[in-house]
XYZ file of N, CA and C in Angstrom:
705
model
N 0.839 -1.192 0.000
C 0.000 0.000 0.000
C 0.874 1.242 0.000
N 0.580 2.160 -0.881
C 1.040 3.553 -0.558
C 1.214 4.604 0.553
N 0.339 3.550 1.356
C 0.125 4.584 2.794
C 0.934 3.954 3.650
N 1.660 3.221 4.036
C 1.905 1.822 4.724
C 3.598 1.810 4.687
N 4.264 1.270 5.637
C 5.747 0.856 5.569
C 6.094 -0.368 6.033
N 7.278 -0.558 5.652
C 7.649 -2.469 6.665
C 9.149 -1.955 6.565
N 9.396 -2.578 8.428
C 10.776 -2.414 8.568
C 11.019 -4.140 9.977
N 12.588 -4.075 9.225
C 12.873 -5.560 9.959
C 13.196 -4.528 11.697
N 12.532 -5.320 12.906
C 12.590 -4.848 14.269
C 13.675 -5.687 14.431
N 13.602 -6.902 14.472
C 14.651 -7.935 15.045
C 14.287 -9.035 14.253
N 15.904 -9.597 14.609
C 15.517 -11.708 14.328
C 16.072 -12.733 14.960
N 16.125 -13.789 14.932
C 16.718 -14.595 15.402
C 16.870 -15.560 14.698
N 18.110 -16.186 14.571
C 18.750 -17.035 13.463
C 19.820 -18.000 14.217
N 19.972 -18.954 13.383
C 20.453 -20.460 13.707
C 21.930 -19.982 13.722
N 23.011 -20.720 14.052
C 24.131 -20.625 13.839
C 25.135 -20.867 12.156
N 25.519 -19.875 12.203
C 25.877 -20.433 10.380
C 26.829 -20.955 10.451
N 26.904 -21.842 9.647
C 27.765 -23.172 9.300
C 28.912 -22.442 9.068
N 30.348 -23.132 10.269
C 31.459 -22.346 10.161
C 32.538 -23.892 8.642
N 32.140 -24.673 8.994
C 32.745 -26.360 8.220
C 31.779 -25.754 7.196
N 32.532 -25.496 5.744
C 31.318 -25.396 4.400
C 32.013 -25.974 3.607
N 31.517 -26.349 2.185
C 32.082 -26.797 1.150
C 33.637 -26.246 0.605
N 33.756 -24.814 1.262
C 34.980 -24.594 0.980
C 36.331 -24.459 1.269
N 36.116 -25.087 3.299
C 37.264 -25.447 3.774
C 37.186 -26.695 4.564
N 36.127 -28.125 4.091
C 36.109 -29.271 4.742
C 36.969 -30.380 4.270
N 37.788 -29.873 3.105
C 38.682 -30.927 3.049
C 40.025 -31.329 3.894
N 39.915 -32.768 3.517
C 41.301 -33.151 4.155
C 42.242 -33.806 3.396
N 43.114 -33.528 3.065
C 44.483 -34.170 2.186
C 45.076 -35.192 2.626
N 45.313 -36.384 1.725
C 46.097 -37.281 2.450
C 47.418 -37.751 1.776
N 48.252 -37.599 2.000
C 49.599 -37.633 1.144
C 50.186 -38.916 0.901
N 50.873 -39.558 0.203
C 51.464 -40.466 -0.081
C 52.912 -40.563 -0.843
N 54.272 -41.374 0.267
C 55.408 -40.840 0.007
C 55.958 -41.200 -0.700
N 54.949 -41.932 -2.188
C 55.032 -42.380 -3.594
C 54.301 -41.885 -4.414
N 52.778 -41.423 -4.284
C 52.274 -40.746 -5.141
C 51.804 -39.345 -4.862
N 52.394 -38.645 -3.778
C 52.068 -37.244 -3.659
C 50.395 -37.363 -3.184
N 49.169 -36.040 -3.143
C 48.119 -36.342 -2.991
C 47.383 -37.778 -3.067
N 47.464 -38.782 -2.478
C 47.067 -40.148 -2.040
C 45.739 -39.974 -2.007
N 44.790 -39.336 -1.335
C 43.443 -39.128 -0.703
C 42.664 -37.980 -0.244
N 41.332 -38.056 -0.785
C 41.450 -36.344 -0.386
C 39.710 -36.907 0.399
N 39.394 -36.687 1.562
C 38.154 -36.698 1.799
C 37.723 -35.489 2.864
N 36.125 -35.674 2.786
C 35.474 -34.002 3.450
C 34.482 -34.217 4.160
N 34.704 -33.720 5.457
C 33.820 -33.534 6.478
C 32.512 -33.134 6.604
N 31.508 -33.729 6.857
C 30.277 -32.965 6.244
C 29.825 -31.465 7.263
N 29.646 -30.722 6.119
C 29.083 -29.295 6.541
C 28.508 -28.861 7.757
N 28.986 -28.286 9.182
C 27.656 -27.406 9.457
C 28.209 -26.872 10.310
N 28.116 -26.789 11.230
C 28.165 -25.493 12.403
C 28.759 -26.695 13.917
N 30.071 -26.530 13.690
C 30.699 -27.120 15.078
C 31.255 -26.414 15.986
N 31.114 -26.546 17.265
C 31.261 -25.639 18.755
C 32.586 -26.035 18.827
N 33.384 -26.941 18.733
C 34.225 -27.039 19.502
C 35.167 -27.880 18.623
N 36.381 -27.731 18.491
C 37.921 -28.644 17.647
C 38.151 -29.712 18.136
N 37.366 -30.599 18.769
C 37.152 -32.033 19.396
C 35.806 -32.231 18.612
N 34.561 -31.472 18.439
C 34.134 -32.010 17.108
C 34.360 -32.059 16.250
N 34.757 -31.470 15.598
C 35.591 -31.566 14.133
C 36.748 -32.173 14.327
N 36.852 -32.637 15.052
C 38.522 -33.518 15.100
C 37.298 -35.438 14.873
N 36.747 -35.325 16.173
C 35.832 -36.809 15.784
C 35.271 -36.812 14.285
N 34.759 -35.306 13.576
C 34.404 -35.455 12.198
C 35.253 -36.359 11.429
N 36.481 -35.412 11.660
C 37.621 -36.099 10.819
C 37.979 -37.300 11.067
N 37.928 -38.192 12.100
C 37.771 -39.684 12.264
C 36.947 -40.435 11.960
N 35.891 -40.218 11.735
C 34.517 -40.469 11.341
C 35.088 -40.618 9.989
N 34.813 -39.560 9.385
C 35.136 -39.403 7.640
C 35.988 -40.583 7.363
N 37.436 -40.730 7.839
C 38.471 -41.100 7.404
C 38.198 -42.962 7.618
N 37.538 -43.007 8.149
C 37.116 -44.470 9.142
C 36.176 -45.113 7.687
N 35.439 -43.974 7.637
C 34.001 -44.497 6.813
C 34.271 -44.226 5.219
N 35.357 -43.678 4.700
C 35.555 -43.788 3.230
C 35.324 -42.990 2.634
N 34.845 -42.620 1.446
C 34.194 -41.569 0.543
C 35.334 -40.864 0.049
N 35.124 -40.303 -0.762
C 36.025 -38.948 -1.707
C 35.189 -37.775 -1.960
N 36.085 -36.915 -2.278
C 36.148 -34.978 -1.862
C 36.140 -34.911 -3.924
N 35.554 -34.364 -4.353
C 35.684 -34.145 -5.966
C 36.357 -33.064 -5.875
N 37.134 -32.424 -6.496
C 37.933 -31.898 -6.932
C 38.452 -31.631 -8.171
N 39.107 -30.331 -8.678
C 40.487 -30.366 -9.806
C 41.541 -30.857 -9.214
N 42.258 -32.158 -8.858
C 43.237 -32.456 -7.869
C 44.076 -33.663 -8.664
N 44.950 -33.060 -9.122
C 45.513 -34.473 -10.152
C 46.232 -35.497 -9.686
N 45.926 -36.627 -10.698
C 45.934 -38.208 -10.530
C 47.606 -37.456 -10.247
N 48.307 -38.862 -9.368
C 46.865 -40.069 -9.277
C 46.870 -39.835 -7.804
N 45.566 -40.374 -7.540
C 44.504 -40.243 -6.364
C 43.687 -41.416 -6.213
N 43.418 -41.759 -4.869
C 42.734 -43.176 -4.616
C 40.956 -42.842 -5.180
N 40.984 -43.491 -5.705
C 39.634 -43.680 -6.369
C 38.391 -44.801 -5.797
N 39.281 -45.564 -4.815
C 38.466 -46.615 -3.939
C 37.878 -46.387 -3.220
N 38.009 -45.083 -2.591
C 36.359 -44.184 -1.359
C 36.873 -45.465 -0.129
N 38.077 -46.295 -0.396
C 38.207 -47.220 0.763
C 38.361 -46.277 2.282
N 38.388 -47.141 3.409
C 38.464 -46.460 4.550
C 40.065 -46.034 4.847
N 40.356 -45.237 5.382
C 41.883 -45.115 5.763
C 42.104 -45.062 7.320
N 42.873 -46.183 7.704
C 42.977 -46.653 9.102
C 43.756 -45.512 10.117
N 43.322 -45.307 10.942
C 43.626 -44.415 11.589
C 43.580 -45.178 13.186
N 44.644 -44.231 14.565
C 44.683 -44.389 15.576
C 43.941 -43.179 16.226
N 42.945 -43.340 17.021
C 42.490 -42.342 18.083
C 42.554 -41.955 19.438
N 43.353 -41.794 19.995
C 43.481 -41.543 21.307
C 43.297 -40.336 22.079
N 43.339 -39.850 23.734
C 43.764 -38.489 23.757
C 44.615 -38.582 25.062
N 44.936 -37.601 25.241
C 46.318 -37.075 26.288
C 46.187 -36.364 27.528
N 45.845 -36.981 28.395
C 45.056 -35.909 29.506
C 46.463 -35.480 30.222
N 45.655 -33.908 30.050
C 46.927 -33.212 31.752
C 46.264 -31.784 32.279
N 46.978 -31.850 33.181
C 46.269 -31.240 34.408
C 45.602 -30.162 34.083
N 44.105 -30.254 34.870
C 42.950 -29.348 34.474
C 41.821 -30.613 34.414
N 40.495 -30.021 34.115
C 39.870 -30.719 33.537
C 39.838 -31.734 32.081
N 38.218 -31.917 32.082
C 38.621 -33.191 31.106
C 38.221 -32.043 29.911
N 37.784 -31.411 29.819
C 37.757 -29.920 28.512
C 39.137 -29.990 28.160
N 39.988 -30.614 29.107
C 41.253 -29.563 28.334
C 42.035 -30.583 27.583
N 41.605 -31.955 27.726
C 42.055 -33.069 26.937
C 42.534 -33.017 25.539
N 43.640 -33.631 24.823
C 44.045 -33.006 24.232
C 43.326 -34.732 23.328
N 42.980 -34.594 21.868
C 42.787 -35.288 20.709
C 43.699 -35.538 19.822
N 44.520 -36.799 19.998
C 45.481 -36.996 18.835
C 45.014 -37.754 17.533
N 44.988 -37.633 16.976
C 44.725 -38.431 15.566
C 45.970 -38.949 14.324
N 46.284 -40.013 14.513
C 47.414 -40.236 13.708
C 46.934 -41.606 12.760
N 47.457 -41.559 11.213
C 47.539 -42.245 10.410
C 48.005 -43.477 10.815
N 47.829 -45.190 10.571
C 48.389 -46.274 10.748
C 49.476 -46.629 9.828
N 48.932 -46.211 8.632
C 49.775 -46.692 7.230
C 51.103 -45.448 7.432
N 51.968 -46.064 7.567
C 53.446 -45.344 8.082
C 53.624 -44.288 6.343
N 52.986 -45.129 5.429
C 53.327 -44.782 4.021
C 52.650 -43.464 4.042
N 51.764 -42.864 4.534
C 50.294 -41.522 4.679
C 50.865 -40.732 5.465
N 50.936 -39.632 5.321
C 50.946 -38.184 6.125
C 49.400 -37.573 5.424
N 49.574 -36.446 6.948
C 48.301 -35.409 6.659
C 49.180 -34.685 5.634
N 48.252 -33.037 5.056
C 48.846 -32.624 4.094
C 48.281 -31.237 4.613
N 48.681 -30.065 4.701
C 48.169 -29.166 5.200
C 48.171 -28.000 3.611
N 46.932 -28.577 3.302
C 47.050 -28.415 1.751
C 45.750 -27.019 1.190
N 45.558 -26.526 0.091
C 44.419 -26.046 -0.330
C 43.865 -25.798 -1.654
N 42.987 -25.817 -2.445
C 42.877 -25.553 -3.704
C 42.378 -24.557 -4.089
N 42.039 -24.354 -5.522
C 41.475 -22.978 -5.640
C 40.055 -23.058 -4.904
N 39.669 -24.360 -4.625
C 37.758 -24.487 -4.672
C 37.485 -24.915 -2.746
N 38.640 -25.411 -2.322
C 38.798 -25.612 -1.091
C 39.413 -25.262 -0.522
N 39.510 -24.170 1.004
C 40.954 -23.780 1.495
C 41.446 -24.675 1.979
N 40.665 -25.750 2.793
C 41.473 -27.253 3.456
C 41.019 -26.945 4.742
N 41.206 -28.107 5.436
C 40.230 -28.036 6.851
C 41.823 -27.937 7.648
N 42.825 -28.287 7.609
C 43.702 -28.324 8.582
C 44.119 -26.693 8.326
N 44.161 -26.438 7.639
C 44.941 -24.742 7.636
C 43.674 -23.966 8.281
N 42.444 -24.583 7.996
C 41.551 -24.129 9.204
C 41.394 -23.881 10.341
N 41.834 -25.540 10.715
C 42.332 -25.358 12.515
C 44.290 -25.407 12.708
N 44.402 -24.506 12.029
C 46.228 -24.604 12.040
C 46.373 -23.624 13.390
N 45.450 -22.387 13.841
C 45.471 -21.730 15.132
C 44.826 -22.558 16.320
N 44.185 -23.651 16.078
C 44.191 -24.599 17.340
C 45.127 -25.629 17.899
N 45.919 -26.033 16.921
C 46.493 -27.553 16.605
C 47.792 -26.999 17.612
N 47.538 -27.928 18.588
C 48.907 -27.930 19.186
C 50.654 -28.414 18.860
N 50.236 -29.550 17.852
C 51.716 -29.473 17.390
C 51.004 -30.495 16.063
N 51.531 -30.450 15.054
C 51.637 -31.151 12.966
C 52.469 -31.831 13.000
N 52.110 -33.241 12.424
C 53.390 -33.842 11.922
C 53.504 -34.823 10.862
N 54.075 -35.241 10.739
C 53.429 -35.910 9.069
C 52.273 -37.110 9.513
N 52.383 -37.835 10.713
C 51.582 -38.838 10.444
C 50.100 -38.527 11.635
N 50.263 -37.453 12.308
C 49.025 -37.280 12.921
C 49.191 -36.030 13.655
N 47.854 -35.607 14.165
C 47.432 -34.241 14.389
C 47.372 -34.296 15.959
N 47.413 -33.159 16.958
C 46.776 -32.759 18.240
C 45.844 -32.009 18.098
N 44.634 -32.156 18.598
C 43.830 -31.015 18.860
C 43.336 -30.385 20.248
N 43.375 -29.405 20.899
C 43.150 -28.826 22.168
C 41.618 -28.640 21.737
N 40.799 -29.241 22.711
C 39.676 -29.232 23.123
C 38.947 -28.069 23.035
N 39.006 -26.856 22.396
C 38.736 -25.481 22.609
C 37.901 -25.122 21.665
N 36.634 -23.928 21.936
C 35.431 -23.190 21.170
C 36.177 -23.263 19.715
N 35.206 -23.226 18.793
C 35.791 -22.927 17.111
C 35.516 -21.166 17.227
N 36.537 -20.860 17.199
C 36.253 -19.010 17.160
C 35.209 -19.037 16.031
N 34.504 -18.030 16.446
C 33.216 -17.457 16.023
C 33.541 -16.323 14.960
N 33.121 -15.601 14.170
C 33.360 -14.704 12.584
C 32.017 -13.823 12.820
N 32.089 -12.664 13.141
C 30.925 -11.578 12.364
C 30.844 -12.230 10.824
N 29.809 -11.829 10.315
C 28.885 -12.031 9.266
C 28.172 -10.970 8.653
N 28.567 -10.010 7.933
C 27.391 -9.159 7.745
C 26.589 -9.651 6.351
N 25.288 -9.196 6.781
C 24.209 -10.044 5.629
C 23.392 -8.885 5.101
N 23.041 -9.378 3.932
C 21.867 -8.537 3.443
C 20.110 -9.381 3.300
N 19.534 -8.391 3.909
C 17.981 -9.562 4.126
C 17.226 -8.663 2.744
N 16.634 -9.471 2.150
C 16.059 -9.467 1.419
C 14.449 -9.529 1.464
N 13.253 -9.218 0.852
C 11.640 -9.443 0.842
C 11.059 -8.700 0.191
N 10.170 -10.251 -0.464
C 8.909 -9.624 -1.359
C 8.277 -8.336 -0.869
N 7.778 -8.388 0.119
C 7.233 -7.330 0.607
C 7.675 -5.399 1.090
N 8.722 -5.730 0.388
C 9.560 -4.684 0.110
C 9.452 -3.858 -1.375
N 9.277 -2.631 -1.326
C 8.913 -2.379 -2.872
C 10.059 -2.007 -3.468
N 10.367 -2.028 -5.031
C 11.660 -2.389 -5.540
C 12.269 -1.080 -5.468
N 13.622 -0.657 -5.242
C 14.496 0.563 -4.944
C 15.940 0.099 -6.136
N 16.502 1.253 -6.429
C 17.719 1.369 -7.237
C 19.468 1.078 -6.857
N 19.369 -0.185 -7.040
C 21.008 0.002 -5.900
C 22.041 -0.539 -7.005
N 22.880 0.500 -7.052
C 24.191 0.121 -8.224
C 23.682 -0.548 -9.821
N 22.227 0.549 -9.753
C 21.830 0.503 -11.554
C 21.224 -1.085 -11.341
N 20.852 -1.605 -10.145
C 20.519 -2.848 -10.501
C 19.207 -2.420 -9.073
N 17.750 -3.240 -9.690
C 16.348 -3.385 -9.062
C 16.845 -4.125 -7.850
N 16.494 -3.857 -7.096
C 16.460 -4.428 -5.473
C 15.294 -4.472 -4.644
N 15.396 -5.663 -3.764
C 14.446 -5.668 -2.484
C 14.682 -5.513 -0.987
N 15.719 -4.900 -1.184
C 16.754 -4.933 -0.208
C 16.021 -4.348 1.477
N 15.644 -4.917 2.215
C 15.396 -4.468 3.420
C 15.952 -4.482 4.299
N 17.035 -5.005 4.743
C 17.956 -4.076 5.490
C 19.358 -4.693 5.637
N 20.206 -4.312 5.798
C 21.790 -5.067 6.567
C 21.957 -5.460 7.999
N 22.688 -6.378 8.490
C 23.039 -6.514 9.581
C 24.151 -6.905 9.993
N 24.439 -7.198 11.169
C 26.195 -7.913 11.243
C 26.021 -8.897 11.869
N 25.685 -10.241 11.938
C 25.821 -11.274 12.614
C 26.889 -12.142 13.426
N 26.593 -12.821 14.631
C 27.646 -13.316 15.247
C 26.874 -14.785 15.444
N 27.388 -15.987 15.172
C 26.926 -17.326 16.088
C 27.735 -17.887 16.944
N 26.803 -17.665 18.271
C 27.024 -18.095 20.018
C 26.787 -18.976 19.762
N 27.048 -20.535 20.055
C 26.636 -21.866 20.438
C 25.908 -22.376 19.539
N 25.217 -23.585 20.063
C 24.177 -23.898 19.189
C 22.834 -23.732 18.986
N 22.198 -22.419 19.601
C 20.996 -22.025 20.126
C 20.752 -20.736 19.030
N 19.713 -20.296 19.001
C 19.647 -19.168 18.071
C 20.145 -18.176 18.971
N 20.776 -16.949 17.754
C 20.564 -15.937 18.213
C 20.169 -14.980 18.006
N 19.775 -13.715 18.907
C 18.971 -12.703 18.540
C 19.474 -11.687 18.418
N 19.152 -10.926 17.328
C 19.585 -9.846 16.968
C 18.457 -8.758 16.638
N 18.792 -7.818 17.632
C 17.875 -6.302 17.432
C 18.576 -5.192 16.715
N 17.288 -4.442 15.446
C 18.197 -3.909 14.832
C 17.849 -2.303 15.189
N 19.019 -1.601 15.520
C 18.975 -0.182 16.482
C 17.963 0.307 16.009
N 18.422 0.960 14.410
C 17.495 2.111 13.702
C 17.152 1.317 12.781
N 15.797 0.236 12.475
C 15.328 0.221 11.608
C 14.992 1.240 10.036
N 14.673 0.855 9.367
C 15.147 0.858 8.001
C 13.691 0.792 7.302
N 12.631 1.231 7.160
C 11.474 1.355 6.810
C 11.283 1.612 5.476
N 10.772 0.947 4.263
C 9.981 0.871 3.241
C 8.718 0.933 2.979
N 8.649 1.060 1.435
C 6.983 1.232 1.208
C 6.663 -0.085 1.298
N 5.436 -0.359 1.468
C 5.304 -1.700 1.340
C 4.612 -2.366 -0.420
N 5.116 -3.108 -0.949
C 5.155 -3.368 -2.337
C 3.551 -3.701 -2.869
N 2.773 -3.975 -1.850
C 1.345 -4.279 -2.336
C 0.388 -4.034 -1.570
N -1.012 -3.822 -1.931
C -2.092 -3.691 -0.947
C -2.101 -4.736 -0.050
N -1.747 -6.045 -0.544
C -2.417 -7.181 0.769
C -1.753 -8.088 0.246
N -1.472 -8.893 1.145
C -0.758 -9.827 0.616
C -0.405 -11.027 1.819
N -0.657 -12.533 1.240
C -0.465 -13.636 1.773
C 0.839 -14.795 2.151
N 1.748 -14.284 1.365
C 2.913 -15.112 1.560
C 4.478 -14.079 1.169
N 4.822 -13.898 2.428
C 6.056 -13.412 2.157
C 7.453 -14.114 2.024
N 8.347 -13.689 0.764
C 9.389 -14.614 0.728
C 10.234 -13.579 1.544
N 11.752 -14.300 1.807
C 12.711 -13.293 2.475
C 14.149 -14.351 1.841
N 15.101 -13.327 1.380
C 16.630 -13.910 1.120
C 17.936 -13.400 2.117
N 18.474 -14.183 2.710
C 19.568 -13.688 3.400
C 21.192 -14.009 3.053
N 21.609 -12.963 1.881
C 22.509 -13.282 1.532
C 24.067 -12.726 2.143
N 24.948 -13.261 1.756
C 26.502 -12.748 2.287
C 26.838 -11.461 1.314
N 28.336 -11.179 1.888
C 28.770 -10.053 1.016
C 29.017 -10.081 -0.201
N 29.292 -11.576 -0.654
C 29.348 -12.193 -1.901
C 28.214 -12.283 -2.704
N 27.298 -12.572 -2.430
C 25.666 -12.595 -2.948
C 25.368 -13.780 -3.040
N 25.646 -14.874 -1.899
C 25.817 -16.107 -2.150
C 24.690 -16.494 -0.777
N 23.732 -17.302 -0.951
C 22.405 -17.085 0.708
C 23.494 -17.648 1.796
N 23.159 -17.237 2.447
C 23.829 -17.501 4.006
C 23.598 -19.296 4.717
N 24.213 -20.032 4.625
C 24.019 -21.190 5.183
C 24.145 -21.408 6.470
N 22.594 -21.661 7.034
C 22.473 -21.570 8.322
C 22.396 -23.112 8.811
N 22.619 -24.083 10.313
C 23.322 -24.899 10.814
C 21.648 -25.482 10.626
N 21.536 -26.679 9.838
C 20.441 -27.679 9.614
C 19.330 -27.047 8.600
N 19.589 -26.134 8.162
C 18.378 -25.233 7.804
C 17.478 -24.976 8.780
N 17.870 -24.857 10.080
C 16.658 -24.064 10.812
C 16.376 -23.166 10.639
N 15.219 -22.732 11.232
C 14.523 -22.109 10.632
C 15.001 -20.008 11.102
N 14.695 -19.161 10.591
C 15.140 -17.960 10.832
C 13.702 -16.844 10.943
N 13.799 -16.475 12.345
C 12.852 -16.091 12.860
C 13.087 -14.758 12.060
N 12.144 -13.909 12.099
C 12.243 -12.130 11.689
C 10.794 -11.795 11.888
N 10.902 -10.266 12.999
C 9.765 -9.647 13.613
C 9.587 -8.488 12.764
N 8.609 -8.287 12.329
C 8.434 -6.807 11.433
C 7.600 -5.699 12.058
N 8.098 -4.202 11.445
C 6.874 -3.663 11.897
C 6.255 -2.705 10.851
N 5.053 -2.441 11.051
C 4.433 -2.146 10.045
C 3.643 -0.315 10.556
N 3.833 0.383 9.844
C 3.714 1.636 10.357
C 2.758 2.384 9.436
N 2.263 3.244 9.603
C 2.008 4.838 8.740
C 2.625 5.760 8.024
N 3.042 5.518 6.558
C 4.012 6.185 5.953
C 4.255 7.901 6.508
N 5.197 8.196 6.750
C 5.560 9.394 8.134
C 5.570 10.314 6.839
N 5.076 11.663 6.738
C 5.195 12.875 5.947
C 6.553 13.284 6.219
């Protein structure tokens, strides 16, 4: 309606997936054929470098391959690659336990590797890892540091505006942070008020994309709350 505005008040949103398609790989080297194995952790939002350390045992236990531009030769058998799991307790609690993970096959090192399409999961946690070595990893038990996020929210119900010569629905920006595994909420100071794009209307879509223009991948696809408010276009 012409008379009418919509502005985002607040929301609350899932944790976004810090493990994505573009730094879950893991390299596995071989001290005859160079890149030996390459497999990848599946995607989402992990609290802590003792989960993603069990990821990476998991993965490596259970087989599969990482696709890639990554040239032969490369194991093509998705076989399992045997691995030792243990951990290292010292003084403190059991949080502070340390996760070793080392290769069996003496022939395999890790590879602290990256491609153009993957940065690699170990140069990921290369600021946690207590000590690298060719045939297995430490990991200290500790939070996965957390990343601001700023997003752009998107909605139908937004009427179309001019941004960089290109039509937009753009309703507002924000800067996001994910705490734990719980949603979080975010209030936005000075809302950002539009016309609203139609007299009435039954189903609103909404897009929440990155700085890239790529949607924001949130931890399971849960779901992403957003409170609106709806006003009297102000003279």
């Amino acid at each position: 309606s012409d008379d009418y505005q919509v502005g985002l008040l607040k929301f609350a949103h899932p944790p976004i997936e810090n493990i994505t398609p573009k730094n879950n790989a893991i390299f596995i080297g071989s001290k005859e054929d160079g890149i030996f194995a390459v497999r990848s952790i599946p995607v989402g939002f992990y609290s802590t470098t003792h989960e993603i350390g069990q990821a990476i045992c998991d993965t490596l236990q259970g087989g599969g391959r990482f696709s890639d531009d990554i040239p032969l030769p490369i194991d093509q058998s998705e076989r399992p690659i045997e691995i030792t799991q243990r951990y290292q307790p010292r003084q403190g609690t059991v949080e502070n336990t340390k996760m070793v993970i080392e290769l069996k096959d003496k022939d395999y090192f890790f590879m602290s590797k990256k491609t153009d399409s993957n940065f690699g999961l170990l140069p990921y946690l290369d600021y946690k890892m207590s000590s690298f070595g060719l045939r297995g990893i430490i990991l200290n038990n500790e939070d996965v540091r957390s990343q601001s996020h700023i997003v752009f929210i998107y909605s139908s119900i937004v009427s179309n505006s001019l941004i960089d010569q290109r039509v937009s629905r753009l309703m507002d920006t924000a800067v996001i942070k994910s705490k734990g595994n719980d949603h979080t909420l975010c209030e936005v100071v000075n809302p950002v008020f539009h016309d609203i794009s139609a007299s009435s209307f039954i189903d609103i879509s909404f897009e929440i994309r990155d700085i890239n223009g790529d949607l924001v991948r949130f931890h399971n696809n849960l779901p992403t709350i957003l409170t609106l408010g709806i006003r009297k276009k102000q003279n």
